[in-house]
XYZ file of C-alpha atoms in Angstrom:
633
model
C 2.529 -28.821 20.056
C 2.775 -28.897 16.251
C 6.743 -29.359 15.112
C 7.729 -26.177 12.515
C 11.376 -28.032 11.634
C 9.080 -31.346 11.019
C 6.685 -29.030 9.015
C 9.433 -27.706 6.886
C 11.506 -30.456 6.353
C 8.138 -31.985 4.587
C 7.372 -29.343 2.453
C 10.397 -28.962 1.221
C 10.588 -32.311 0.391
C 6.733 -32.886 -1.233
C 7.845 -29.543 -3.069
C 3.889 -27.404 -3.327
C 2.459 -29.338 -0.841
C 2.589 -26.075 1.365
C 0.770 -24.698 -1.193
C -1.771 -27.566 -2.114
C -4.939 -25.226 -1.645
C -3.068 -23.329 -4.596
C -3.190 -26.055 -7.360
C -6.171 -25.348 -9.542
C -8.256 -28.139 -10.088
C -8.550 -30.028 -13.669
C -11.038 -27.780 -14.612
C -9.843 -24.407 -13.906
C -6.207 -25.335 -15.918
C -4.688 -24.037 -18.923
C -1.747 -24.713 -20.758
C -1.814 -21.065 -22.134
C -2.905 -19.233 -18.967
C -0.147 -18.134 -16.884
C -2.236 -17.540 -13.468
C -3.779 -20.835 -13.568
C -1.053 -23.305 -11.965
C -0.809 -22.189 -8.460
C 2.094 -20.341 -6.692
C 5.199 -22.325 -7.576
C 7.367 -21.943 -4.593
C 11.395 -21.355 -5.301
C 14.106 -21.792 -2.302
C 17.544 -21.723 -2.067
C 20.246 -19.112 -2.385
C 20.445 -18.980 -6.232
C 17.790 -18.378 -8.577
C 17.188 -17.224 -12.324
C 14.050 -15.390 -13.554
C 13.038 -14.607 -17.151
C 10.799 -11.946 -17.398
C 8.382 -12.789 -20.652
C 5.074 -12.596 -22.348
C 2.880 -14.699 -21.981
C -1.696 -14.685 -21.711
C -3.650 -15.355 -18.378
C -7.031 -16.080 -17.930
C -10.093 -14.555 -15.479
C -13.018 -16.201 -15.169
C -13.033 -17.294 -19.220
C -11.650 -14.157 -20.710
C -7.752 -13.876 -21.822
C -5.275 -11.156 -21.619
C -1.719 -10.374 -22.027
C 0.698 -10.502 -18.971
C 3.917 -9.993 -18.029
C 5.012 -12.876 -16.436
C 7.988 -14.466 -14.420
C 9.054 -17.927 -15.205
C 5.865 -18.052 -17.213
C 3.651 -17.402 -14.108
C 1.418 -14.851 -12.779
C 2.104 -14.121 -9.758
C 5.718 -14.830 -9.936
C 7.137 -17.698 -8.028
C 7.017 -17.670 -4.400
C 10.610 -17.100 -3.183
C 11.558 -18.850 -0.104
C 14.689 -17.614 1.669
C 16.047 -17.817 5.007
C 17.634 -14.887 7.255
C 21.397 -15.101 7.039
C 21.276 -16.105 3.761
C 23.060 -14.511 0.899
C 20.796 -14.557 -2.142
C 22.466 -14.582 -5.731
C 19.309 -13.761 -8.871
C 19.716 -13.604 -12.068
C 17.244 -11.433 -13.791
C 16.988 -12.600 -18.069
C 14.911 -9.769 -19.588
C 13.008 -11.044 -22.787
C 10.990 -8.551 -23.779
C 10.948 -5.695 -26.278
C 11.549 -3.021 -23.395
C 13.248 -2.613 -20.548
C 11.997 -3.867 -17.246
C 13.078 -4.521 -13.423
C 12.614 -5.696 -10.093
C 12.099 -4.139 -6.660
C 12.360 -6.222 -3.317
C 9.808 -4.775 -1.470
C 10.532 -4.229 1.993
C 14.184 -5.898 1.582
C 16.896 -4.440 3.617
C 19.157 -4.830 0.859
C 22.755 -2.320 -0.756
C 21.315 0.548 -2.587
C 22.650 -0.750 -6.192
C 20.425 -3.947 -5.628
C 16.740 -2.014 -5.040
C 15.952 -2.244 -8.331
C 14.600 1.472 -9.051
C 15.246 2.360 -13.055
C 16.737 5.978 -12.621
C 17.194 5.803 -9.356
C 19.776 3.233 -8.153
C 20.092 1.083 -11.523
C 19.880 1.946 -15.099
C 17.215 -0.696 -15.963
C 17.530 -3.831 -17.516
C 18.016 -3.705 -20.979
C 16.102 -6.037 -23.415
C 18.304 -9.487 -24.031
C 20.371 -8.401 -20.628
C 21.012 -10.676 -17.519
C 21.301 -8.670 -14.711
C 22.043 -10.086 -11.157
C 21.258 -9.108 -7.904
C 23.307 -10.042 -5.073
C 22.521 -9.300 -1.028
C 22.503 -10.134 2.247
C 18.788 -11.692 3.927
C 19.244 -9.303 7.319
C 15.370 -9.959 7.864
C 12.498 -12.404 8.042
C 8.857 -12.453 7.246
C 6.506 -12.089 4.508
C 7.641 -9.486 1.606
C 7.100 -8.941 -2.167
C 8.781 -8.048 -5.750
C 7.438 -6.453 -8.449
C 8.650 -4.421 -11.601
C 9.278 -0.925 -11.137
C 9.349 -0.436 -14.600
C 6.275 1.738 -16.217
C 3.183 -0.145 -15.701
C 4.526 -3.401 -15.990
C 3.637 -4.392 -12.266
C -0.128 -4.728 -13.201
C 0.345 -6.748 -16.301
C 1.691 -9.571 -13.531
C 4.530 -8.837 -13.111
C 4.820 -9.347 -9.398
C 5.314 -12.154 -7.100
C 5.815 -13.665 -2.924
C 9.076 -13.672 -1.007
C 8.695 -15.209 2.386
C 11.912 -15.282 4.566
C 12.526 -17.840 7.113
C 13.845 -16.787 10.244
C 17.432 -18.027 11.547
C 15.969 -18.831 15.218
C 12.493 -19.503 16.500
C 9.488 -18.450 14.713
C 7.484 -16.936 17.628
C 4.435 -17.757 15.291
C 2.962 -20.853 16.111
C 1.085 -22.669 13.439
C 0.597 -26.359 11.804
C -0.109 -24.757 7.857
C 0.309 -22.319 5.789
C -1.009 -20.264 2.520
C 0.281 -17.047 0.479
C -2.279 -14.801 -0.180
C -1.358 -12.657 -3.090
C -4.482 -9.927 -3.467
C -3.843 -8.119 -7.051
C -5.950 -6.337 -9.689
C -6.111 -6.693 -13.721
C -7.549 -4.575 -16.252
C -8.228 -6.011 -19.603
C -8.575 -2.610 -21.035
C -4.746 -2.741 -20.465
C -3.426 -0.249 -18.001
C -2.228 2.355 -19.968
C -5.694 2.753 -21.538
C -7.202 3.307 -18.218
C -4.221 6.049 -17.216
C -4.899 7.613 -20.290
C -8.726 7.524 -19.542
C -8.050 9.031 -16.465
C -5.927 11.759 -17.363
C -9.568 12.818 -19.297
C -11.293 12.421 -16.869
C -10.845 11.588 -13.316
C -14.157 9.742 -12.315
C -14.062 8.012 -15.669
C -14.891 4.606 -13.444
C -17.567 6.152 -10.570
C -20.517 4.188 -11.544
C -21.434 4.939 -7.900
C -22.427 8.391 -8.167
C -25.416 9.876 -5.778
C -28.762 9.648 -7.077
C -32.145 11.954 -6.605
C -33.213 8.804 -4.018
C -30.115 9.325 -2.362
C -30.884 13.062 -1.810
C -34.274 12.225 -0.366
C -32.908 9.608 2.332
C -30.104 12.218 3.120
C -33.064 14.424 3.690
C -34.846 12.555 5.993
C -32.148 12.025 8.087
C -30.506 15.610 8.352
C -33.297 18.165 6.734
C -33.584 19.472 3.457
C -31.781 22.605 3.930
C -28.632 20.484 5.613
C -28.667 18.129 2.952
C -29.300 20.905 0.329
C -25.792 22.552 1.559
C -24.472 19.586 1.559
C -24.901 18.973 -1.845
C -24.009 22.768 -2.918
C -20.698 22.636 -0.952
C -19.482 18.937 -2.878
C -20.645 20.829 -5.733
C -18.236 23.967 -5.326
C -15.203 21.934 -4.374
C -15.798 19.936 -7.690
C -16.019 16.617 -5.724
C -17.742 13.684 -5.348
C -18.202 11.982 -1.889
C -18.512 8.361 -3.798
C -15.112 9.022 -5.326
C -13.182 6.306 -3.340
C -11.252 4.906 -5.964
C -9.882 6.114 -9.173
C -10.463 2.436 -10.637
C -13.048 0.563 -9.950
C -14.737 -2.756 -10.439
C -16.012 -1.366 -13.864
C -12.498 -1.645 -15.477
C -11.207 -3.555 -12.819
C -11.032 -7.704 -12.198
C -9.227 -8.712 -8.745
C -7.608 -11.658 -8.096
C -6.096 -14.235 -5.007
C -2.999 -15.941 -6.757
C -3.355 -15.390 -10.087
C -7.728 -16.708 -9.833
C -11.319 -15.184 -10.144
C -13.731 -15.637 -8.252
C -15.350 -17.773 -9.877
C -12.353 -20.054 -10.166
C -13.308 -20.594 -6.205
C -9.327 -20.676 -4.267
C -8.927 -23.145 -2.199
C -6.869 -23.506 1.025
C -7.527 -26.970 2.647
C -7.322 -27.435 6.645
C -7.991 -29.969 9.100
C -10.487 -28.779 11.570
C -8.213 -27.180 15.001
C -5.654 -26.899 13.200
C -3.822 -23.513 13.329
C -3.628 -21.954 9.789
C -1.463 -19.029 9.082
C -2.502 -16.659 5.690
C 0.299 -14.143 4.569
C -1.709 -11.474 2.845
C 0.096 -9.715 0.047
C -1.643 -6.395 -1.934
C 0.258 -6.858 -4.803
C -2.602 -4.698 -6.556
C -1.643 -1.499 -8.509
C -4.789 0.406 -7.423
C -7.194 -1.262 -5.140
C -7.253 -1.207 -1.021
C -9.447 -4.720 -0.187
C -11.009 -5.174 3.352
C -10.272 -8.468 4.131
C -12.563 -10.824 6.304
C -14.023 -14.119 7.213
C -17.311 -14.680 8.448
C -17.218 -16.587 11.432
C -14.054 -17.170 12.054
C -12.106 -14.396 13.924
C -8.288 -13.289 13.046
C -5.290 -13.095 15.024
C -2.811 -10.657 13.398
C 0.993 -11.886 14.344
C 2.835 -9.545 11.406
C 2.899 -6.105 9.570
C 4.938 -5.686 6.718
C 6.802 -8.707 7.258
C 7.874 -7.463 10.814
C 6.143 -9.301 13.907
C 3.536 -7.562 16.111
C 2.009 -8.477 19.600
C -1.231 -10.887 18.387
C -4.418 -8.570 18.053
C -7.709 -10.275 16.777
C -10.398 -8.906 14.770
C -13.042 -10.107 12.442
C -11.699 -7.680 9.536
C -8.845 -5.631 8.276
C -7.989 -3.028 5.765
C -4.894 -3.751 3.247
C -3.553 -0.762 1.302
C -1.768 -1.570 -2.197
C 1.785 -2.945 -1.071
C 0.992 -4.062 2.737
C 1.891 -7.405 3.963
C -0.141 -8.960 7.055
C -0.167 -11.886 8.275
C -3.240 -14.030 10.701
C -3.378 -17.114 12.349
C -6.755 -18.623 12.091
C -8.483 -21.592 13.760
C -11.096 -23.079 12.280
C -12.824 -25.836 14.482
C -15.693 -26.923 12.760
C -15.916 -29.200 9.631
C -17.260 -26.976 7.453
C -16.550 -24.411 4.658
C -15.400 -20.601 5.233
C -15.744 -17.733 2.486
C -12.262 -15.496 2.392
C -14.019 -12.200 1.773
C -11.892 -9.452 -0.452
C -13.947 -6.527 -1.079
C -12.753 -3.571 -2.511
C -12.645 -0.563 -0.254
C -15.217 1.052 -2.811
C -17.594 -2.081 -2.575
C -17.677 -1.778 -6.463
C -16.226 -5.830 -6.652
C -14.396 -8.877 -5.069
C -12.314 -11.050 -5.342
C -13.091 -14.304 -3.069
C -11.915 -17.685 -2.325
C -12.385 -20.811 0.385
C -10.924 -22.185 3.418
C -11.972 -25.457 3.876
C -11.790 -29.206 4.949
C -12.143 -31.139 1.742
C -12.134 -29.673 -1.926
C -14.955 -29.012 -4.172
C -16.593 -27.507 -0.905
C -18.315 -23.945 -1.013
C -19.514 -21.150 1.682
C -22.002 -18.190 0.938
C -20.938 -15.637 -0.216
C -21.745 -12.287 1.413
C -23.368 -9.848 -0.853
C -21.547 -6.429 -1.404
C -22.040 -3.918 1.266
C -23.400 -0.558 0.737
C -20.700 2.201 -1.096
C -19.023 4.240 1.531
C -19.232 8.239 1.268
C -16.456 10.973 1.857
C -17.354 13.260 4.681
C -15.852 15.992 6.239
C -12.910 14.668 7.864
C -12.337 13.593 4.799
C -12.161 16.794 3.835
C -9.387 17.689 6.848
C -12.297 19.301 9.104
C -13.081 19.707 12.133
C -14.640 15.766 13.074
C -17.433 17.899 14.596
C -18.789 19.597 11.732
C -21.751 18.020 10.085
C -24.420 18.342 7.214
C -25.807 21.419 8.505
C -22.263 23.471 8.532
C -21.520 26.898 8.250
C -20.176 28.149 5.334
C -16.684 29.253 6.771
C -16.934 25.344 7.934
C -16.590 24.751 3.721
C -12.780 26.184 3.414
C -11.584 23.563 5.720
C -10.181 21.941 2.634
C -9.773 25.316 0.862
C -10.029 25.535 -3.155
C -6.772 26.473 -4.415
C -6.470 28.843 -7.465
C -5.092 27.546 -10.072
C -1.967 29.126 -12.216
C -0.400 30.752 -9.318
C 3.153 28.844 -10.293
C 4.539 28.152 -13.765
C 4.072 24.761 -13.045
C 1.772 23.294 -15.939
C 0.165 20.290 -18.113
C 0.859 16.850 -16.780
C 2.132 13.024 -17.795
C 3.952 9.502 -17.061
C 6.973 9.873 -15.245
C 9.905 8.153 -16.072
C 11.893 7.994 -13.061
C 14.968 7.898 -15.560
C 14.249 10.594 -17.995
C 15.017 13.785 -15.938
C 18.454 13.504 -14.904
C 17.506 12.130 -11.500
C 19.061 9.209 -10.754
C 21.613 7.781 -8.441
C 24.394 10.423 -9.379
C 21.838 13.075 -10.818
C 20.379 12.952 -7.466
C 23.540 13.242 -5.436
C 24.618 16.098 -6.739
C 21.620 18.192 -5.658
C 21.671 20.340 -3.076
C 19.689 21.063 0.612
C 16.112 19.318 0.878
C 13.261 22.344 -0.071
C 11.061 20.205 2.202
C 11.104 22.090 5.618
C 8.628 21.850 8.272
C 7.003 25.097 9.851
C 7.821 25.467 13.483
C 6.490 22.810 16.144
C 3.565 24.447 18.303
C 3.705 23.376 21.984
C 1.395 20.531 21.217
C 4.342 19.316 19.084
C 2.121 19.802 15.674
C 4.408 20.967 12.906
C 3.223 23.003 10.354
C 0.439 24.797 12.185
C -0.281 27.863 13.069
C 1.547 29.229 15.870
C -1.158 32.212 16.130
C -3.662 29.403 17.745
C -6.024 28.720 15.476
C -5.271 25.278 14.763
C -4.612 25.480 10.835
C -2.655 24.283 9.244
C 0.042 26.258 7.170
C 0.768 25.205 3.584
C 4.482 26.842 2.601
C 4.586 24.664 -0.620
C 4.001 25.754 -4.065
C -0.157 26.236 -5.252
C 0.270 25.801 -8.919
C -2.339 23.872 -11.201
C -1.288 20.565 -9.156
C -2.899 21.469 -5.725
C -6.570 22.094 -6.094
C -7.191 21.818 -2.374
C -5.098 21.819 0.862
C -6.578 20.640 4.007
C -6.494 23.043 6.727
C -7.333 21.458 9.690
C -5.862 17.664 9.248
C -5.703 15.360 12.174
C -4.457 11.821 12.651
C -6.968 9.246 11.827
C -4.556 6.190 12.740
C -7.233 4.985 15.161
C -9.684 4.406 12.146
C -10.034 1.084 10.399
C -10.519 2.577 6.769
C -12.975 3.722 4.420
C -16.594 1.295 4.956
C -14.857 -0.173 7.919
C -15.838 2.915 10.218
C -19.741 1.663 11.581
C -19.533 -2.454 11.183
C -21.086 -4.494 13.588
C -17.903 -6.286 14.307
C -13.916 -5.636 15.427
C -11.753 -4.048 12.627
C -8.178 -3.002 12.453
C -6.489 -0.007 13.231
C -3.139 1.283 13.175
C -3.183 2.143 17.215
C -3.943 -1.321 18.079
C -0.657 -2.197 16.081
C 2.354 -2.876 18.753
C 5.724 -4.189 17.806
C 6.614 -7.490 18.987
C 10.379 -6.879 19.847
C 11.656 -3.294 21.425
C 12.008 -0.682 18.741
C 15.770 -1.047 17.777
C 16.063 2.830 18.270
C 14.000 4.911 21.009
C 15.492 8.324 20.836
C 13.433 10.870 20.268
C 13.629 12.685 16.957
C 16.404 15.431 16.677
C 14.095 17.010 13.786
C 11.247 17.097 11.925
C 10.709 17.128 7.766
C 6.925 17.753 6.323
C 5.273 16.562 3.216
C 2.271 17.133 1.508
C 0.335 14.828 -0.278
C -0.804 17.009 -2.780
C -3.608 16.710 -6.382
C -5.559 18.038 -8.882
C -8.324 15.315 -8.985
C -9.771 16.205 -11.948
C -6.711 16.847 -14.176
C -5.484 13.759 -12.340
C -2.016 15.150 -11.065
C -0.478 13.962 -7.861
C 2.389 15.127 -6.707
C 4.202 16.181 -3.384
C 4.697 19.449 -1.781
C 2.993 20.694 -5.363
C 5.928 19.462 -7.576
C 5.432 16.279 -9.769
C 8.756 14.601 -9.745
C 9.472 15.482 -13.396
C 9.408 18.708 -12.219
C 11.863 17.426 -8.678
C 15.209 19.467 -8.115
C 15.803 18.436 -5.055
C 15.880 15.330 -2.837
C 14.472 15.176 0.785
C 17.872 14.788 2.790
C 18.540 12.133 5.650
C 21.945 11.721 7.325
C 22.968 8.347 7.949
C 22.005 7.363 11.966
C 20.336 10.436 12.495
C 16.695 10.127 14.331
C 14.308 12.278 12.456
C 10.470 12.052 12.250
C 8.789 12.179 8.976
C 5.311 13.781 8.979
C 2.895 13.502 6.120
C -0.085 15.929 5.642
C -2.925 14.499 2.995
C -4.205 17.417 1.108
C -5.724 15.437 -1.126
C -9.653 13.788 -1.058
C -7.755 10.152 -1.547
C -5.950 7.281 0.564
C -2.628 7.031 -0.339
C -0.258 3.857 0.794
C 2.877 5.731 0.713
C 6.028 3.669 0.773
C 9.425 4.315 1.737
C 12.352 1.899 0.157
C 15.483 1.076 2.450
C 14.462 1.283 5.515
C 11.610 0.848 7.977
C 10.250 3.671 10.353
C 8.128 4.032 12.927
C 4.791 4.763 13.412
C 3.853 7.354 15.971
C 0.725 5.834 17.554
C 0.994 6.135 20.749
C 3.465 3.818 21.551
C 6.922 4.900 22.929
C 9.277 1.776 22.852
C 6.770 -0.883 20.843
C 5.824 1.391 17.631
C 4.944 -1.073 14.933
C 7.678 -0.731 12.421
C 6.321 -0.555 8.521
C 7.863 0.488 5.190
C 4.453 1.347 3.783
C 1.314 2.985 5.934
C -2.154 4.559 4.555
C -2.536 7.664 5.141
C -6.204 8.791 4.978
C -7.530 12.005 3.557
C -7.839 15.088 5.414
C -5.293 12.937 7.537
C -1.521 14.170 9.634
C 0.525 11.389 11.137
C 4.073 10.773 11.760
C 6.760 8.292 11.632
C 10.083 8.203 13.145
C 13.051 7.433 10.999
C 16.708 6.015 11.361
C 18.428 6.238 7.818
C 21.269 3.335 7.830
C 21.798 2.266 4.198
C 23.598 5.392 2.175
C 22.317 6.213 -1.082
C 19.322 7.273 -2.745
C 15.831 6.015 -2.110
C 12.125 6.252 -3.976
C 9.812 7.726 -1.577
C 6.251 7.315 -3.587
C 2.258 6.956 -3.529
C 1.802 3.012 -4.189
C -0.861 3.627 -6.397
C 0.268 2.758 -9.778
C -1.131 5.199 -11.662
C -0.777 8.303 -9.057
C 3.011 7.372 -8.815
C 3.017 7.491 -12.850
C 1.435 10.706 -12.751
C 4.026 12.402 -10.272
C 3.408 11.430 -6.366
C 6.921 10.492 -6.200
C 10.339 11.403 -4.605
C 13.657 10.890 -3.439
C 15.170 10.400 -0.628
C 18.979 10.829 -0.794
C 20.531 9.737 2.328
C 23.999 10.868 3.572
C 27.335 9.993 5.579
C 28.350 11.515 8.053
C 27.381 15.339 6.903
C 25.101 17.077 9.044
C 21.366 18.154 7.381
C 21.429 21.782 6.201
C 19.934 24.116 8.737
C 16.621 24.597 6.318
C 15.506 20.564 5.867
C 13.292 20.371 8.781
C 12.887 22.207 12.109
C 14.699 20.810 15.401
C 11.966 19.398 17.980
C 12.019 20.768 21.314
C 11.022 18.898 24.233
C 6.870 19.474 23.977
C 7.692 18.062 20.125
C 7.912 14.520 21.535
């Protein structure tokens, strides 16, 4: 049996060597390229990070980054649990900036969300943070500042637990997945504020149409076609940006720069998978050799293996993997679109190579995509078609659309706690326990939000899609992932059943590119969604929209209802797929105000954001959600 304190106490000492499949060789270094020196790994209790400018380099092209310490990613934190931390933030740019700890358990004033709980910091300010490590696993920080984030300006925390790691394994490698544009990124939001599918070089084709028609009929096909046509969508539209503006990354490299994590053949090798990316989900996988996933989001889960997993923007994972033979292994990263990669090499010696596998055929929307009936197919009826119903536009005075600056409309920390009762109520629970539908019985779903020029479509029969892998994951020919094979590794800390329930809708106009919830961008927000401190309340989400969104909830964890009564796995971000309803549960401890946002750069920029504003001691007015009866749970 491998010894961990052994392991530790010689990386620490040897300083990278955890990290030696990070080092770029001779020939991939650059004195001027910020992503080219490997994760340097920081540890302690006391740290200081300059945030600067500085170039990186993909694959022989150059761009500007935002950088910490002069690196992209950011150095790898190392902390333990227990620990107080102490960092001292010097901001050199021309602009303010920041820094979020994602998935820290942390005092409200330290989250590090401009306009929310902090002001910013300042250009030529020091700002330090200062809390408590009440965790351990495998976590992330980024700006929260504009668009800094995909400029580089993000980076690994892992925390050591105080006790025994019940993960057993002889080495291990941070994975940080991430995607750069060198059109810069507020180019491409501006590009697709024009125009939404700016980046779909994947569109359907008069072949396509043909093979469609061989398989279903011409007439099927042909209504098909019509009924994409009248909802003004595209079934290829996967991902807003693609491998066309798009290059991804694994710590800071290319592909071509070939990653390299060395391993001695049996040994047990643990990869803690980061999606730092601003926009792009990556299936992850390694061809012939299988996966054991031991953590979600930093928190452990009972081991599942599978050959490949999903990873929305801002989830953590971590796999133990085994290799036995003396040979090379390809770490696969393909974007959820299949428009690009990003890959990299487990392996015995350096300098050693495996095939890569070619891209896989684009995935297609369909009509669960669309929040249908799973049943419907090509050859619908028409009244099948409004089961993601067009929504007229101008029936609010809601209008025009933009960045949001989460500090320019009054609603921060005190703007915020001033406001009054949460607008975001849930329609009463059927007997199935399905909020929000119909109580007459015919299973749709009710939409009491505002329709202005920001919801183009609601889905009226949504259903959860937790057991499903992810988009291209749904028909391969080996194990994938899943949220309901997800179980937490300790008891849930809290088991009640939910005393209420509080709806939101994930809500868009795709082709003005406006995202929003419940209909309201947040410029437009007057009033937080309201949690009372200890409370147990369940938080269900309703995708109107044709997209994935990994929606992610600051200062605290929750619960995903899969199934599970006492073992939920416990996340602070989950994917919620389109046409999709699922629920987590929620215990509010830390008072204070808290963003509640799509982790898609660009869709949070646009509006998909909130807050939620969570209270001592005050019970939630009567209209913030509806209380679940027994048939609820």
């Amino acid at each position: 049996m491998f010894s961990r304190r052994h392991f530790l106490q010689t990386s620490a000492a040897l300083g990278s060597t955890l990290l030696v499949g990070d080092i770029a060789p001779a020939w991939a270094q650059s004195a001027g390229a910020a992503n080219l020196s490997g994760l340097q790994p920081l540890s302690g209790t006391e740290f200081d990070l300059t945030i600067g400018r500085s170039q990186l380099a993909i694959d022989g092209r150059t761009g500007p980054a935002i950088t910490v310490n002069g690196q992209v990613p950011a150095p790898l934190l190392r902390w333990r649990e227990g620990d107080e931390i102490t960092l001292r933030v010097h901001n050199t740019l021309d602009t303010d900036t920041s820094i979020h700890w994602h998935g820290i358990l942390l005092p409200n004033e330290m989250d590090g969300v401009p306009g929310v709980t902090f002001p910013g910091i300042r250009p030529g300010e020091i700002f330090t943070y200062r809390f408590p490590l009440r965790q351990a696993g495998t976590y992330w920080y980024h700006s929260h500042s504009g668009l800094q984030e995909q400029l580089g300006h993000y980076g690994p925390i892992i925390v050591e637990p105080r006790g025994a790691d019940p993960v057993g394994y002889d080495r291990e490698y941070v994975i940080v997945l991430s995607d750069y544009t060198f059109e810069g990124p507020h180019r491409v939001f501006q590009r697709l504020m024009a125009s939404s599918d700016t980046y779909n070089f994947q569109q359907r084709t008069v072949p396509d149409f043909f093979r469609a028609a061989s398989r279903h009929g011409f007439m099927a096909t042909l209504r098909d076609r019509l009924m994409w046509g009248q909802m003004r969508m595209s079934p290829t539209d996967i991902s807003d940006a693609t491998a066309a503006t798009m290059d991804y990354l694994i710590n800071g490299h290319g592909p071509d720069d070939n990653w390299t994590g060395l391993f001695e053949p049996g040994e047990r090798v643990r990869l803690r998978f980061i999606n730092a990316s601003a926009m792009t989900f990556f299936n992850v996988r390694i061809p012939g050799l299988p996966m054991t996933v031991v953590q979600a989001d930093g928190l452990n889960v009972q081991p599942v293996e599978t050959d490949e997993f999903q990873i929305g923007v801002a989830e953590t994972y971590d796999v133990v993997v085994q290799p036995r033979d003396d040979r090379a292994y390809t770490l696969m990263c393909e974007t959820n679109d299949r428009s690009g990669y990003v890959r990299g090499t487990l392996a015995p010696r350096t300098g050693m190579t495996a095939p890569v596998p070619p891209l896989r055929e684009r995935p297609t929307l369909t009509m669960r995509d669309m929040g249908m009936d799973h049943g419907s197919m090509p050859g619908m009826s028409h009244q099948d078609t409004h089961a993601m119903r067009p929504v007229a536009s101008g029936q609010d005075s809601h209008s025009g659309h933009g960045g949001v600056d989460h500090s320019a409309h009054g609603q921060g920390a005190a703007g915020m706690s001033g406001m009054g009762h949460s607008a975001h109520s849930a329609a009463p629970a059927t007997p199935t326990g399905h909020a929000g539908h119909d109580t007459s019985g015919n299973g749709m779903q009710v939409h009491d939000h505002p329709m202005g020029p920001g919801v183009a479509n609601v889905a009226m029969q949504p259903v959860s899609r937790l057991h499903e892998p992810g988009a291209g994951l749904e028909d391969v020919p080996h194990r994938a992932l899943s949220y309901t094979q997800l179980r937490s590794l300790d008891r849930n800390p809290d088991v009640r059943q939910p005393a209420r329930e509080i709806e939101v809708h994930l809500t868009s106009n795709m082709e003005r590119y406006m995202w929003s919830f419940d209909g309201t961008r947040f410029s437009e927000v007057v009033e937080p969604i309201r949690f009372t401190q200890g409370e147990r309340l369940r938080l269900t989400m309703v995708n109107d929209t044709m997209m994935v969104h990994p929606i992610h909830l600051h200062g605290m964890f929750f619960e995903v209802v899969n199934g599970e009564t006492t073992h939920k796995p416990r996340k602070h971000t989950i994917n919620v797929k389109p046409g999709e309803k699922l629920s987590v549960d929620v215990t509010p401890e830390d008072v204070g105000d808290w963003a509640f946002h799509c982790h898609l750069l660009y869709h949070m920029h646009a509006g998909m954001f909130q807050v939620v504003s969570v209270r001592a001691g005050e019970a939630p007015p009567a209209h913030s959600g509806h209380h679940m009866q027994h048939g609820d749970h």
